[in-house]
mmCIF file of C-alpha atoms in Angstrom:
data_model
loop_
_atom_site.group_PDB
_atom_site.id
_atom_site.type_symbol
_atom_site.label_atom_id
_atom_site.label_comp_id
_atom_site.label_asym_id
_atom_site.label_seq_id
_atom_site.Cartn_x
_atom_site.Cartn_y
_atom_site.Cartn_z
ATOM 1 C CA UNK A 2 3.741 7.935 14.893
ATOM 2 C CA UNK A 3 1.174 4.852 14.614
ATOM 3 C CA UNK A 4 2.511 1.592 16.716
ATOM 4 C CA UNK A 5 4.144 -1.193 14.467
ATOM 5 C CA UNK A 6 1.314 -3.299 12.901
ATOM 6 C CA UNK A 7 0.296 -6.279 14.698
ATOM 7 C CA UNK A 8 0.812 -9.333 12.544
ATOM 8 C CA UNK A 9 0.374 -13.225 12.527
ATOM 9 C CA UNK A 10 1.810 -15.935 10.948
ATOM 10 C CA UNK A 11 -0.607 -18.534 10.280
ATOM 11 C CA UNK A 12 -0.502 -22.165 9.697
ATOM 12 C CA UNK A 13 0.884 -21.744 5.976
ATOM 13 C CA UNK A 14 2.904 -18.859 6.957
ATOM 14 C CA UNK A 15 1.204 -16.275 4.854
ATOM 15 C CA UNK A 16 1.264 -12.951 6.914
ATOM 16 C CA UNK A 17 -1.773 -11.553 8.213
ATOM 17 C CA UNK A 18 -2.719 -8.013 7.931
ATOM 18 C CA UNK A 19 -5.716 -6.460 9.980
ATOM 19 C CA UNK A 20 -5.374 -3.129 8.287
ATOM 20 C CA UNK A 21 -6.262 -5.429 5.236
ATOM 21 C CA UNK A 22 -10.019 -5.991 6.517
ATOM 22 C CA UNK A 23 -10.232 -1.799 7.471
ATOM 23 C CA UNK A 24 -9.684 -1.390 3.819
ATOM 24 C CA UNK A 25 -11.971 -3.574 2.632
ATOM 25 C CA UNK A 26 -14.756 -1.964 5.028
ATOM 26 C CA UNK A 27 -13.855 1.250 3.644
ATOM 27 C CA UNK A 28 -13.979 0.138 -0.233
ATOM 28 C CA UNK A 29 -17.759 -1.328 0.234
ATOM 29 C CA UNK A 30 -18.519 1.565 2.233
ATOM 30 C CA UNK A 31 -17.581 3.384 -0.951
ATOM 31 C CA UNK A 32 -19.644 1.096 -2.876
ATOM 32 C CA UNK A 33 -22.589 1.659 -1.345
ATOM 33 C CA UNK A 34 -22.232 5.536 -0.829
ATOM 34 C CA UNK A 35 -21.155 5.394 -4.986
ATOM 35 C CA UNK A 36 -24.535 3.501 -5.540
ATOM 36 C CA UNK A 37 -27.020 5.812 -3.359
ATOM 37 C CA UNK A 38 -25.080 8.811 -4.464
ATOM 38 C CA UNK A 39 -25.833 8.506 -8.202
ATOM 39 C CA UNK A 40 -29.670 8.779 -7.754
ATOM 40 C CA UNK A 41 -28.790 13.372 -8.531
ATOM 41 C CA UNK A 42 -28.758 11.649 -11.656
ATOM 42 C CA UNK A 43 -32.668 11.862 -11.850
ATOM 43 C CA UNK A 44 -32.733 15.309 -10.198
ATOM 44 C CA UNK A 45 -34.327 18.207 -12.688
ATOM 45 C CA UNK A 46 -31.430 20.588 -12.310
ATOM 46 C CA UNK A 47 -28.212 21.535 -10.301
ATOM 47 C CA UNK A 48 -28.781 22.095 -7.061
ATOM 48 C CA UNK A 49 -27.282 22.261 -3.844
ATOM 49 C CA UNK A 50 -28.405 18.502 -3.023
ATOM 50 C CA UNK A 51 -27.271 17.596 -5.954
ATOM 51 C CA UNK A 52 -23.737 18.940 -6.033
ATOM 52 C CA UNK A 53 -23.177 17.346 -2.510
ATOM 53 C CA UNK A 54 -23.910 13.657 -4.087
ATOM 54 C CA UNK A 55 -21.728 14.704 -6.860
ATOM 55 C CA UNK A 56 -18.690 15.215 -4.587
ATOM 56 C CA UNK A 57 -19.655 11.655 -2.396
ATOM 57 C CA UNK A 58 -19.919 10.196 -5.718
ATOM 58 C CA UNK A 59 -16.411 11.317 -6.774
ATOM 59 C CA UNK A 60 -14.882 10.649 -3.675
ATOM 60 C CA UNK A 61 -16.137 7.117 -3.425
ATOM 61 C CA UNK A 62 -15.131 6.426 -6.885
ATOM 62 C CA UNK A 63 -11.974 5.205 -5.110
ATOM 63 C CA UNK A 64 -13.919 1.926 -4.100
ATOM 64 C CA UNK A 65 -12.979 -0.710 -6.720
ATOM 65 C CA UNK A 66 -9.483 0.601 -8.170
ATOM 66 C CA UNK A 67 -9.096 -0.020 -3.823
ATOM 67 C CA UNK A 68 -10.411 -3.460 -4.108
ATOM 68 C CA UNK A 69 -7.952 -4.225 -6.695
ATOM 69 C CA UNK A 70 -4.791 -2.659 -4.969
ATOM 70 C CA UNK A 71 -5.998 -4.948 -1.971
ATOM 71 C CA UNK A 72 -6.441 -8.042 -4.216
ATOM 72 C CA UNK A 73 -2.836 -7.290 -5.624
ATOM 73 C CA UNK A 74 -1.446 -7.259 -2.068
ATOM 74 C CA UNK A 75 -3.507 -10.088 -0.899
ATOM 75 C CA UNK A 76 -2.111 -12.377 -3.969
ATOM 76 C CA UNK A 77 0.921 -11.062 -3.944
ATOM 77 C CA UNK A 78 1.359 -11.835 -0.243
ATOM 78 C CA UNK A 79 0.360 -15.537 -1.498
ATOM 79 C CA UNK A 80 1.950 -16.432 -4.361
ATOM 80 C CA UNK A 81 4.810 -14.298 -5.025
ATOM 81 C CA UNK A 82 7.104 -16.934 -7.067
ATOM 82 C CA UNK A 83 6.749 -20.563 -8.205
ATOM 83 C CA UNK A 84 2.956 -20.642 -8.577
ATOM 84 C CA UNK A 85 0.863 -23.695 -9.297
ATOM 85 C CA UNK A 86 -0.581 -22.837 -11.998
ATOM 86 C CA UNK A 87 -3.641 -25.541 -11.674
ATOM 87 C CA UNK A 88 -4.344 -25.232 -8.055
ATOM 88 C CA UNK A 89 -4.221 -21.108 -8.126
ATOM 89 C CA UNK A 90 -6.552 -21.239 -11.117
ATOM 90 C CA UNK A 91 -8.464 -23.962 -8.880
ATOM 91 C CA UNK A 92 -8.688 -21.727 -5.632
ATOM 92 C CA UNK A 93 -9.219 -18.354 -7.159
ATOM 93 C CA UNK A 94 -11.887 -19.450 -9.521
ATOM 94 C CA UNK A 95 -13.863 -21.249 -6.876
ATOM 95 C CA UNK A 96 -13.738 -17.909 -5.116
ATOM 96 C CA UNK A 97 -15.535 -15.908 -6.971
ATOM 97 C CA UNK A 98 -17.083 -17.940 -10.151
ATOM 98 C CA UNK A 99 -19.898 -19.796 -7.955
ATOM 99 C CA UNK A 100 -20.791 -16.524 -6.048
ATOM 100 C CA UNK A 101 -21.134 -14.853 -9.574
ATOM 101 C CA UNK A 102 -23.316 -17.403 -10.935
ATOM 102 C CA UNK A 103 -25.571 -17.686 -8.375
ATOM 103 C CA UNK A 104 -26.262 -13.911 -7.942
ATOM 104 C CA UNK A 105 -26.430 -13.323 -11.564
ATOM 105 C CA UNK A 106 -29.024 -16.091 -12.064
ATOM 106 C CA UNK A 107 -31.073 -14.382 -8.772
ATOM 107 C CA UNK A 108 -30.208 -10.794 -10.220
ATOM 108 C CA UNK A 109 -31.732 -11.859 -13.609
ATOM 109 C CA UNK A 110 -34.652 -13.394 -12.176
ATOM 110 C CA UNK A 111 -35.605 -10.833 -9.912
ATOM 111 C CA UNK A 112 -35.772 -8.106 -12.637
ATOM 112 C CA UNK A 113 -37.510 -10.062 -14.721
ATOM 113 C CA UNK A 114 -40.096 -10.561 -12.118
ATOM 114 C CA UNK A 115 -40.056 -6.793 -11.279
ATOM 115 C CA UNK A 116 -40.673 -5.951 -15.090
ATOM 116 C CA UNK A 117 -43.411 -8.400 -15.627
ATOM 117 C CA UNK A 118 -44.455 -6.945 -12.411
ATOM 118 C CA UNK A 119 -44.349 -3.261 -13.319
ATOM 119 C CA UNK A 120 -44.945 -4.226 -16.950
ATOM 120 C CA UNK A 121 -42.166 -3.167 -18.287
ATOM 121 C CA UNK A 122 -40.937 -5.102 -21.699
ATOM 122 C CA UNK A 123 -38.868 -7.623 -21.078
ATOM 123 C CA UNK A 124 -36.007 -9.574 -23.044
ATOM 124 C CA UNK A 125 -36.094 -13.155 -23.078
ATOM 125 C CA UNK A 126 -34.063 -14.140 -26.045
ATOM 126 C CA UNK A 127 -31.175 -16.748 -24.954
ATOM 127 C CA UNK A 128 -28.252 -14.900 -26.758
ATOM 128 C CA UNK A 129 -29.570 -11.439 -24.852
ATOM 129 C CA UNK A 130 -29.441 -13.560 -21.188
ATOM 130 C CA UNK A 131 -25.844 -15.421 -22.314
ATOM 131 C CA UNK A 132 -24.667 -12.340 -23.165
ATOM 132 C CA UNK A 133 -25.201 -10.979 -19.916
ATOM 133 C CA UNK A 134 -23.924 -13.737 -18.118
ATOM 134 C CA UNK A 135 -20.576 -13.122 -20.293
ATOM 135 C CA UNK A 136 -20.387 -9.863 -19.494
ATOM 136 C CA UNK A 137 -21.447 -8.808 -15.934
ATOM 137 C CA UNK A 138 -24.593 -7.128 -16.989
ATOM 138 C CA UNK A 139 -27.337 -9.436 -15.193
ATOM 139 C CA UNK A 140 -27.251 -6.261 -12.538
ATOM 140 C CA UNK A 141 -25.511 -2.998 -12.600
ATOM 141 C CA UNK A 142 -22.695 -3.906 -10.160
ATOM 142 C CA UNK A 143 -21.857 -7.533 -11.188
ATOM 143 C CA UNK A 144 -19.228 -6.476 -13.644
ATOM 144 C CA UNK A 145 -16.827 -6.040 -11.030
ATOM 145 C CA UNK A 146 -16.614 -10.047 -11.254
ATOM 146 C CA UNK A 147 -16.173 -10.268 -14.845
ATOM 147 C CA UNK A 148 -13.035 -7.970 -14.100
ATOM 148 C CA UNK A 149 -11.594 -9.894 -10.814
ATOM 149 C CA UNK A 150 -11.935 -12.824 -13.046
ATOM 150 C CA UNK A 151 -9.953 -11.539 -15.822
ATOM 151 C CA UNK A 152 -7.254 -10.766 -13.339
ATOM 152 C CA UNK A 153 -7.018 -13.759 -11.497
ATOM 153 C CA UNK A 154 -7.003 -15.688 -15.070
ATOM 154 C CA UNK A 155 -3.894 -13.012 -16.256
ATOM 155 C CA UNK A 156 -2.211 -12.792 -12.271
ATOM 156 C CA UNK A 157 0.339 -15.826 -13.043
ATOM 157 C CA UNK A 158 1.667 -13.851 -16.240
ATOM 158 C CA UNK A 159 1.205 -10.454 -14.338
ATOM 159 C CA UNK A 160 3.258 -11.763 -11.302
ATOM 160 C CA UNK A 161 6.372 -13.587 -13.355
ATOM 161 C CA UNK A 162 6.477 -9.681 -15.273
ATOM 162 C CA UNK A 163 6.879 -8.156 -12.167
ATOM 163 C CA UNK A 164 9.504 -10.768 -10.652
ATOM 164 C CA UNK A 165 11.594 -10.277 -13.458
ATOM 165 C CA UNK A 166 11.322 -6.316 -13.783
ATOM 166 C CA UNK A 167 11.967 -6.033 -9.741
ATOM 167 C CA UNK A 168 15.004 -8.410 -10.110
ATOM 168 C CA UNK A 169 16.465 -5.603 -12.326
ATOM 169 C CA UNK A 170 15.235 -2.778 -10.245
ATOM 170 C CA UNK A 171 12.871 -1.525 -13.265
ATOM 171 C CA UNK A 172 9.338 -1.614 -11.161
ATOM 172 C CA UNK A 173 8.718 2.074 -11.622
ATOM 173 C CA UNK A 174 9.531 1.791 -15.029
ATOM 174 C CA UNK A 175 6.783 -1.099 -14.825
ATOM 175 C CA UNK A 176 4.539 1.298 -12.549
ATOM 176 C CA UNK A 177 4.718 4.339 -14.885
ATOM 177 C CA UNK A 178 4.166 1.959 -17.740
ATOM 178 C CA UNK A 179 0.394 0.135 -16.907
ATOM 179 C CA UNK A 180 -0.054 3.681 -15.303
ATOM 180 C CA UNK A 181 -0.206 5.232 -19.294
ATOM 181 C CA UNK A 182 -1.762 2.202 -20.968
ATOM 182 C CA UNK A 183 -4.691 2.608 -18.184
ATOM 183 C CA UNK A 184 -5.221 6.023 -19.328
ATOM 184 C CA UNK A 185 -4.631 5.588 -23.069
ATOM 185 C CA UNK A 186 -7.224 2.814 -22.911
ATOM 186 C CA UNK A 187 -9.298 5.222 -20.925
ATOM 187 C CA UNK A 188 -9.173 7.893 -23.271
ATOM 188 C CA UNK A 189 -9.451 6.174 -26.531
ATOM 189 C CA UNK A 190 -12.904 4.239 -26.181
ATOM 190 C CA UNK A 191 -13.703 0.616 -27.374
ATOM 191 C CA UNK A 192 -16.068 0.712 -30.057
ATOM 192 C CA UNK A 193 -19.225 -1.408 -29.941
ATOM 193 C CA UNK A 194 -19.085 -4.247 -32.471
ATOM 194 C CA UNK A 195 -22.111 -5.823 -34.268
ATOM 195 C CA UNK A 196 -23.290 -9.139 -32.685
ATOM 196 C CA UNK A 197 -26.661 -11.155 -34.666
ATOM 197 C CA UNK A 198 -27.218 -7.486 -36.037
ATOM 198 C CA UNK A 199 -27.214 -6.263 -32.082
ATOM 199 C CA UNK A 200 -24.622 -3.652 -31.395
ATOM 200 C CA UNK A 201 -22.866 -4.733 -27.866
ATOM 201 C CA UNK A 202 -19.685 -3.699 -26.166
ATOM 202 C CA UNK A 203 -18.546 -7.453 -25.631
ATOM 203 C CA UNK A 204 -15.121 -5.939 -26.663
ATOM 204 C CA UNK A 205 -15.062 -3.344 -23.875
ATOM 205 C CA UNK A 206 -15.857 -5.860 -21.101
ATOM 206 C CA UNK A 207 -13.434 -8.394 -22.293
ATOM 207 C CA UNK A 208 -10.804 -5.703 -22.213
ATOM 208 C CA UNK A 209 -11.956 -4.417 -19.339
ATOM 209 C CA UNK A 210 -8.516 -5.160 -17.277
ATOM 210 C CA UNK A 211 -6.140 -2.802 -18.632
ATOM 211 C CA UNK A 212 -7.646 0.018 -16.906
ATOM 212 C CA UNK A 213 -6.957 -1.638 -13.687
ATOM 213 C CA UNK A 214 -3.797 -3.601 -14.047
ATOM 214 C CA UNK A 215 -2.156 -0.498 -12.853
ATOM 215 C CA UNK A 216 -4.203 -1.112 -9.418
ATOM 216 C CA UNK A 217 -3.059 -4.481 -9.276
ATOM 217 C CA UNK A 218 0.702 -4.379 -9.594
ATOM 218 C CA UNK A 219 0.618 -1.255 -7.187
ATOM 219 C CA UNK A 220 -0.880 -3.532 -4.529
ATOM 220 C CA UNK A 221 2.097 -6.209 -5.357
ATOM 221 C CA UNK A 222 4.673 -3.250 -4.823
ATOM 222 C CA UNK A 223 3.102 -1.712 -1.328
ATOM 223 C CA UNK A 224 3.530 -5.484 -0.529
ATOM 224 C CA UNK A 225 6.918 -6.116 -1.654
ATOM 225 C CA UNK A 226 8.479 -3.502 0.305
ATOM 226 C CA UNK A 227 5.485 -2.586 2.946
ATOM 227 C CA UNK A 228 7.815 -2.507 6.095
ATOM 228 C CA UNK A 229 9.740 0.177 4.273
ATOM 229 C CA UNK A 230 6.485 1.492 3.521
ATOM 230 C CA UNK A 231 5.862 1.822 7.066
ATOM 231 C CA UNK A 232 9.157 3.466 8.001
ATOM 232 C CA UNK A 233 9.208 5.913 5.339
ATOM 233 C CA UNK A 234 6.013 7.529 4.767
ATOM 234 C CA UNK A 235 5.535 10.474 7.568
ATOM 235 C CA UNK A 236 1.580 10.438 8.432
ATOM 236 C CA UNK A 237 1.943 14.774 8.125
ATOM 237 C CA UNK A 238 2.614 14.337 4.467
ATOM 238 C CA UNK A 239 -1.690 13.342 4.758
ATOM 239 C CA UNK A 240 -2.484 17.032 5.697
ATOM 240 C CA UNK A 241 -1.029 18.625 2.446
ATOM 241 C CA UNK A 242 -3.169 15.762 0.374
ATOM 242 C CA UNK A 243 -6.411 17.949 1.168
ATOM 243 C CA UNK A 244 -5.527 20.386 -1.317
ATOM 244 C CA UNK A 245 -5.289 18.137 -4.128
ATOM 245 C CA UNK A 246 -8.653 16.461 -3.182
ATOM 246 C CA UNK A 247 -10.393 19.292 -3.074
ATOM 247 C CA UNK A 248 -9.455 20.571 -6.669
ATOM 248 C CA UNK A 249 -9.675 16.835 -8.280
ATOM 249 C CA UNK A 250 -13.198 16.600 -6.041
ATOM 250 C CA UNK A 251 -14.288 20.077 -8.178
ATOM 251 C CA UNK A 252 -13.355 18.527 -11.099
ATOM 252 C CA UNK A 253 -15.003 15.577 -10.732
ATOM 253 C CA UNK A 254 -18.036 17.661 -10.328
ATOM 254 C CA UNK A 255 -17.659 20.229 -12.812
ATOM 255 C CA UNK A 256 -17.325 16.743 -15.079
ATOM 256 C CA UNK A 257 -20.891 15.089 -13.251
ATOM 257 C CA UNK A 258 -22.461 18.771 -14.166
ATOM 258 C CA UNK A 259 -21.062 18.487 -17.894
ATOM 259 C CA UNK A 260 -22.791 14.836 -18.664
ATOM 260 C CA UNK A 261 -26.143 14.564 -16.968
ATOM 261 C CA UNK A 262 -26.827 18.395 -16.954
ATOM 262 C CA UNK A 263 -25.904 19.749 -20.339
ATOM 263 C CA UNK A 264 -23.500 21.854 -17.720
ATOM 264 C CA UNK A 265 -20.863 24.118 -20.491
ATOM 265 C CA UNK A 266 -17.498 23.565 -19.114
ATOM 266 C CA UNK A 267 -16.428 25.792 -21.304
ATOM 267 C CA UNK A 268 -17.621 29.012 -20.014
ATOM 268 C CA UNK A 269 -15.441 28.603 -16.745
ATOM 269 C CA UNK A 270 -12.561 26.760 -18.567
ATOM 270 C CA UNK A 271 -12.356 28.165 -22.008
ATOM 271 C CA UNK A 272 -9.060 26.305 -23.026
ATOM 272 C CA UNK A 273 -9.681 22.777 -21.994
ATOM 273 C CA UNK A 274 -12.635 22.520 -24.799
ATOM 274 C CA UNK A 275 -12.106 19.030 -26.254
ATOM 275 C CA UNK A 276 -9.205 17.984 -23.726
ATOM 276 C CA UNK A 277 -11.315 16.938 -20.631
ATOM 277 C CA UNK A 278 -12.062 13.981 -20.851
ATOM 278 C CA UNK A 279 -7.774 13.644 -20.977
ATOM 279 C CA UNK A 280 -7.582 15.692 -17.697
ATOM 280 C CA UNK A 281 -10.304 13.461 -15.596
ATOM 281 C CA UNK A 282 -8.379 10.684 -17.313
ATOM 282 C CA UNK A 283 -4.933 11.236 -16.355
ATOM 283 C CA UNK A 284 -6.103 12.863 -12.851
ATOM 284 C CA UNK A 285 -8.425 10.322 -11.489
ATOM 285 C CA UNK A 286 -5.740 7.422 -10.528
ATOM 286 C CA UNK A 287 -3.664 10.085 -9.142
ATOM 287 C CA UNK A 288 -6.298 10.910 -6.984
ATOM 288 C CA UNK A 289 -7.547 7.625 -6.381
ATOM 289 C CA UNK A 290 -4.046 7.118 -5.069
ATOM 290 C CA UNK A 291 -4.063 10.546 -2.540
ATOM 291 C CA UNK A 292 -7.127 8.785 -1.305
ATOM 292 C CA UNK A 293 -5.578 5.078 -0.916
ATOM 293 C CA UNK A 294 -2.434 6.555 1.280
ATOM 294 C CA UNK A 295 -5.674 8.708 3.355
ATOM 295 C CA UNK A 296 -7.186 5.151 4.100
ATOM 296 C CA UNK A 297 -4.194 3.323 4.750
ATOM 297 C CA UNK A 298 -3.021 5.224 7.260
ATOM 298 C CA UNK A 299 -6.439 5.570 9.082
ATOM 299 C CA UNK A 300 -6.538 2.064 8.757
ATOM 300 C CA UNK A 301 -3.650 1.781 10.901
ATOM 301 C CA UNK A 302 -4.498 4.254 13.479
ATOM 302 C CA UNK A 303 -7.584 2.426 13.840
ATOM 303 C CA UNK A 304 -5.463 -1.580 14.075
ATOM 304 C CA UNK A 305 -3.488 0.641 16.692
ATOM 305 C CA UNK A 306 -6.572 1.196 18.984
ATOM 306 C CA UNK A 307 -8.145 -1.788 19.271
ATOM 307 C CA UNK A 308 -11.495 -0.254 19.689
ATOM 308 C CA UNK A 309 -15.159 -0.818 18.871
ATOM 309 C CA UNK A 310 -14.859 0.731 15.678
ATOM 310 C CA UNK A 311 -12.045 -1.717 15.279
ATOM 311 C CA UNK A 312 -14.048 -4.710 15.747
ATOM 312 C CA UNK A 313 -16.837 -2.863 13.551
ATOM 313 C CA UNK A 314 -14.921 -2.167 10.491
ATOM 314 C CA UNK A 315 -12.497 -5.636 11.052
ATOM 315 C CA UNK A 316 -16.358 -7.570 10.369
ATOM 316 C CA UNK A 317 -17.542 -5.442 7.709
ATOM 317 C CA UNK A 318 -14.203 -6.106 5.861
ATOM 318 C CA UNK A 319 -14.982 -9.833 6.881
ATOM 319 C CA UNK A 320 -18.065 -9.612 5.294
ATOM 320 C CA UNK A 321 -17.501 -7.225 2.183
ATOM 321 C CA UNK A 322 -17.391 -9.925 -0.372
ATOM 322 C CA UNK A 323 -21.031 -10.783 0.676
ATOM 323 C CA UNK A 324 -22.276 -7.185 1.015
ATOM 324 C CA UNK A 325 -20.889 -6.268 -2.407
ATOM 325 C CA UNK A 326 -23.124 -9.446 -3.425
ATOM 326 C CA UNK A 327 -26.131 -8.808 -1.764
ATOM 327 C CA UNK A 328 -26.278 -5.058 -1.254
ATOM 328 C CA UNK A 329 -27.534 -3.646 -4.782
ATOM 329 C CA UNK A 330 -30.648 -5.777 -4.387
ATOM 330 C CA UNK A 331 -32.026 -4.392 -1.099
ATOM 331 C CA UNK A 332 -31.370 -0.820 -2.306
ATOM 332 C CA UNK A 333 -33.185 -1.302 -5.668
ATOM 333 C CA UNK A 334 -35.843 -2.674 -3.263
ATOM 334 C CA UNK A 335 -35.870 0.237 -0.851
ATOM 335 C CA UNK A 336 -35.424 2.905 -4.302
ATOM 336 C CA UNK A 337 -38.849 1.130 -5.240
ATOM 337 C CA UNK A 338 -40.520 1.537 -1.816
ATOM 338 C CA UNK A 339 -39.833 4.824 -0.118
ATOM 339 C CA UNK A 340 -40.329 6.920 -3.159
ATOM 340 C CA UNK A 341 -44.310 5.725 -2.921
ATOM 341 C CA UNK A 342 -44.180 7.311 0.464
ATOM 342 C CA UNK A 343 -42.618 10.850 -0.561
ATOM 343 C CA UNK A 344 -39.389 9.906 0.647
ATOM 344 C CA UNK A 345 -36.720 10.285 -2.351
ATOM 345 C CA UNK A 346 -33.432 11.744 -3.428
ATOM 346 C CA UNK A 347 -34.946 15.274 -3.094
ATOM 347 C CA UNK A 348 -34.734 15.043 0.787
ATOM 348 C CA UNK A 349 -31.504 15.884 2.276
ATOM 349 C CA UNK A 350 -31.899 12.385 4.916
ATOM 350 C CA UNK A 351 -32.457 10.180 1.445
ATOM 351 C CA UNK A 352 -28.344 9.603 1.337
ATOM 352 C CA UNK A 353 -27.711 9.089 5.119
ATOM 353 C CA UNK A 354 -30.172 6.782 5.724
ATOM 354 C CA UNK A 355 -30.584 4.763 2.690
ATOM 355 C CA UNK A 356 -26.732 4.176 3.169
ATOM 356 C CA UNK A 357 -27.285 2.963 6.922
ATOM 357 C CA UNK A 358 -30.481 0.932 6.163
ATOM 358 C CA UNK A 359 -28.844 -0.762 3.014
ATOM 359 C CA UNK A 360 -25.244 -1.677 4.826
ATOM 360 C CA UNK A 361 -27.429 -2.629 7.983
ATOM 361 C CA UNK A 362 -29.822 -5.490 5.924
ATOM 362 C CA UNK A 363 -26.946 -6.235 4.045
ATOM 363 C CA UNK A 364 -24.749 -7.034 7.174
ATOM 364 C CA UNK A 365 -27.596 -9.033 8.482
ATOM 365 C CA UNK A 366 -28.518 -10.870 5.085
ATOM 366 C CA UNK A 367 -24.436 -11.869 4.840
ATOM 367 C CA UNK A 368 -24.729 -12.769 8.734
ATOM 368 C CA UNK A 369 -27.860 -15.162 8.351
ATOM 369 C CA UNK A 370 -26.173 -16.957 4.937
ATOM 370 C CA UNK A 371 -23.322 -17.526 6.692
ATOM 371 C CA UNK A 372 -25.289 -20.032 8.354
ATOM 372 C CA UNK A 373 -26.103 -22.027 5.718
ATOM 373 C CA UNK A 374 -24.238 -24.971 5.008
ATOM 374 C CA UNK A 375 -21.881 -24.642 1.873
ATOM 375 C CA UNK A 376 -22.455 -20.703 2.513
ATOM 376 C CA UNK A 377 -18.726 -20.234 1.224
ATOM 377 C CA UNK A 378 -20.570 -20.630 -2.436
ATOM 378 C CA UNK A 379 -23.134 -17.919 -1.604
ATOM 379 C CA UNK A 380 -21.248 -15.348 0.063
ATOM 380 C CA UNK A 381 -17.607 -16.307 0.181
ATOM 381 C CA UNK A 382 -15.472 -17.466 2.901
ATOM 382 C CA UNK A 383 -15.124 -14.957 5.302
ATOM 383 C CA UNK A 384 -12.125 -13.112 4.855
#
C-alpha cells in the first residue's frame, strides 16, 4: 500500500497536493508525445512505424480531458461554496487571458513570417486574424485556452449545480448525466455556419465545453471525497486495467488507419459499419478514465519516494503551463530543420528524440522567462 500523502496547509488554508504537479508533468508529457506522434499522418502507407505512433497517439490522447480533471480538483479545492463572483472571474481570467494573448499574437506573427518566408499565401484580412483570436486557431494547440476559458467563465454555475446535487446525494446521477451529453455532443457534429460568405465552425469552438464538463465535475468529485478515495481504491485493481487498454488502444488505431489511410474497417468488423464513430465515442472517456486512475496512483508512488524523479516531474508540473505555451513553437521549428538533413518521421529515433529535444528547450525557454520581470503574464505563475 502507498504511504498517506504528504500534505500542507498553506497560508489561506487551501490544501496542497504534490501528486497534483506529477499529474500535470504527465498531461504535458502527453502533449508533447500527442504532437510528435501525429507526424504518421504524412507517412505513404501503414507501416510498422506508423502503427506504433498510432498507439502513442491514442494513449496520450488522455492529456487534456487530464488537465481538466486536475483544473476541476484544483478549483474545487478553492472555491467549493460562497464564491466571489468578481474576484474569481478577476483571478482566473488573469491566469490564463494575458498568456493567451501574448502567444497568439507571437504564434500569428511567426507563421506569417514563415509563409512569407517559404512563400506560402498568406491571409491578412482583419475578420480572418479576429476570428482566430476568438477561436484558438492562431496555432494548432491554442484552443485549449479558448476551452479553459469557457470553463472558468461557466465554473461558478457548474460548482452551485454540483453543491446542490451532492447535498441530495444525486452526484452520480450528475456524473452519468454530463457523461451522455459529452458523447451526444460528440457524436452529433456542429455544423459550420456561414460568416461574410466564409464557412467557419465559430459554433463548434464556442460550444466547445460540453465535451469536457464531464472532466471537470469528475475532478470536483475525486476532490470531494479524495481521502475516501485513498482508502478505498486497492492499487491491484491497476493490473486488470491492461486489458481494457489494450483493446480501446486497438481501437483507437484501427480508427487512425480508417481516416488518414482509407483503412476499411469493415472487412475485420463487418457489423459496426456506420456505428463507429458511436463506439470511439462512448469508449474514449472510459478509457481516458482507466488511464487517469494508472497516473494517479503512480503519481503517488512516486510523492511516496521522494526521489530524483520526484523532484523532476514535481518542476515539470511547475512549469507545464509554460511548456504547453511555448512547446509547439520549437517543434514546428525543429519539424522545419531536421527534415533538410534526412532526419524525419520515417526514422524510428524521430519520436524519441524530438520528444526529449522539444521538452528539454522548452524547460529551458520556461526557466529563462521566469526571469523576467512580470514573467507571471508570459508563462504563468509557477504552479
Amino acid at each position: 500500500m502507498f504511504r498517506p500523502v504528504q500534505f500542507y496547509l498553506m497560508e489561506n488554508k487551501v490544501r496542497y497536493f504534490d501528486e497534483i504537479n506529477i499529474l500535470r508533468a504527465f498531461a504535458i508529457l502527453a502533449v508533447i508525445s500527442i504532437h510528435v506522434s501525429t507526424y504518421f499522418t504524412r507517412m505513404d502507407t501503414i507501416s510498422w512505424l506508423a502503427a506504433l505512433y498510432m498507439s502513442i497517439k491514442v494513449l496520450s490522447h488522455f492529456a487534456v480531458p487530464l488537465f481538466i480533471v486536475i483544473s476541476g480538483f484544483v478549483l474545487y479545492n478553492k472555491y467549493s461554496d460562497d464564491i466571489d463572483i468578481k474576484r474569481f472571474y478577476k483571478n482566473r481570467l488573469k491566469s490564463v487571458l494575458p498568456q493567451y494573448l501574448i502567444f497568439s499574437t507571437f504564434y500569428l506573427a511567426a507563421t506569417y513570417i514563415g509563409s512569407i518566408v517559404l512563400t506560402i499565401p498568406v491571409n491578412l484580412d482583419i475578420p480572418h486574424i479576429i476570428y482566430r483570436y476568438l477561436t484558438g486557431g492562431c496555432f494548432y494547440h491554442l484552443w485549449f485556452f479558448v476551452l479553459i476559458i469557457q470553463l472558468y467563465l461557466l465554473y461558478p454555475a457548474i460548482v452551485q449545480l454540483y453543491n446542490y446535487c451532492d447535498v441530495r446525494g444525486r452526484i452520480l446521477e450528475l456524473i452519468t448525466a454530463v457523461f451522455l451529453i459529452g458523447v451526444l455532443y460528440n457524436i452529433c457534429p456542429i455544423p459550420d455556419i456561414f460568416i461574410l460568405g466564409v464557412s467557419t465552425q465559430i459554433l463548434g469552438v464556442a460550444t466547445e465545453f460540453i465535451a469536457y464538463v464531464f472532466y471537470l465535475i469528475l475532478g470536483m468529485t475525486i476532490r470531494s471525497g479524495y481521502d475516501e478515495l485513498l482508502k478505498s481504491v486497492p492499487k491491484t485493481s491497476l493490473y486488470y486495467a491492461s486489458i481494457p487498454l489494450l483493446c480501446c488502444t486497438i481501437i483507437g488505431i484501427f480508427d487512425y488507419a480508417q481516416r488518414y489511410f482509407n483503412f476499411d474497417i469493415t472487412q475485420f468488423l463487418p457489423v459496426m459499419g456506420g456505428y463507429w464513430h458511436w463506439l470511439t465515442a462512448m469508449i474514449n472517456p472510459l478509457y481516458y478514465m482507466v488511464i487517469f486512475a494508472s497516473c494517479f496512483y503512480i503519481s503517488l508512488s512516486i510523492v511516496s519516494s521522494r526521489s530524483v524523479a520526484f523532484k523532476l516531474l514535481k518542476k515539470i508540473g511547475a512549469y507545464s503551463f509554460g511548456i504547453y505555451l511555448v512547446h509547439a513553437f520549437i517543434l514546428y521549428v525543429l519539424v522545419l530543420v531536421f527534415p533538410r538533413f534526412g532526419f524525419d518521421w520515417n526514422n524510428w529515433l524521430f519520436y524519441p528524440l524530438m520528444c526529449i529535444i522539444t521538452l528539454v528547450l522548452s524547460y529551458l525557454s520556461v526557466e529563462i522567462l521566469q526571469k523576467f520581470p512580470y514573467s507571471e503574464y508570459l508563462t504563468g505563475s509557477i504552479r
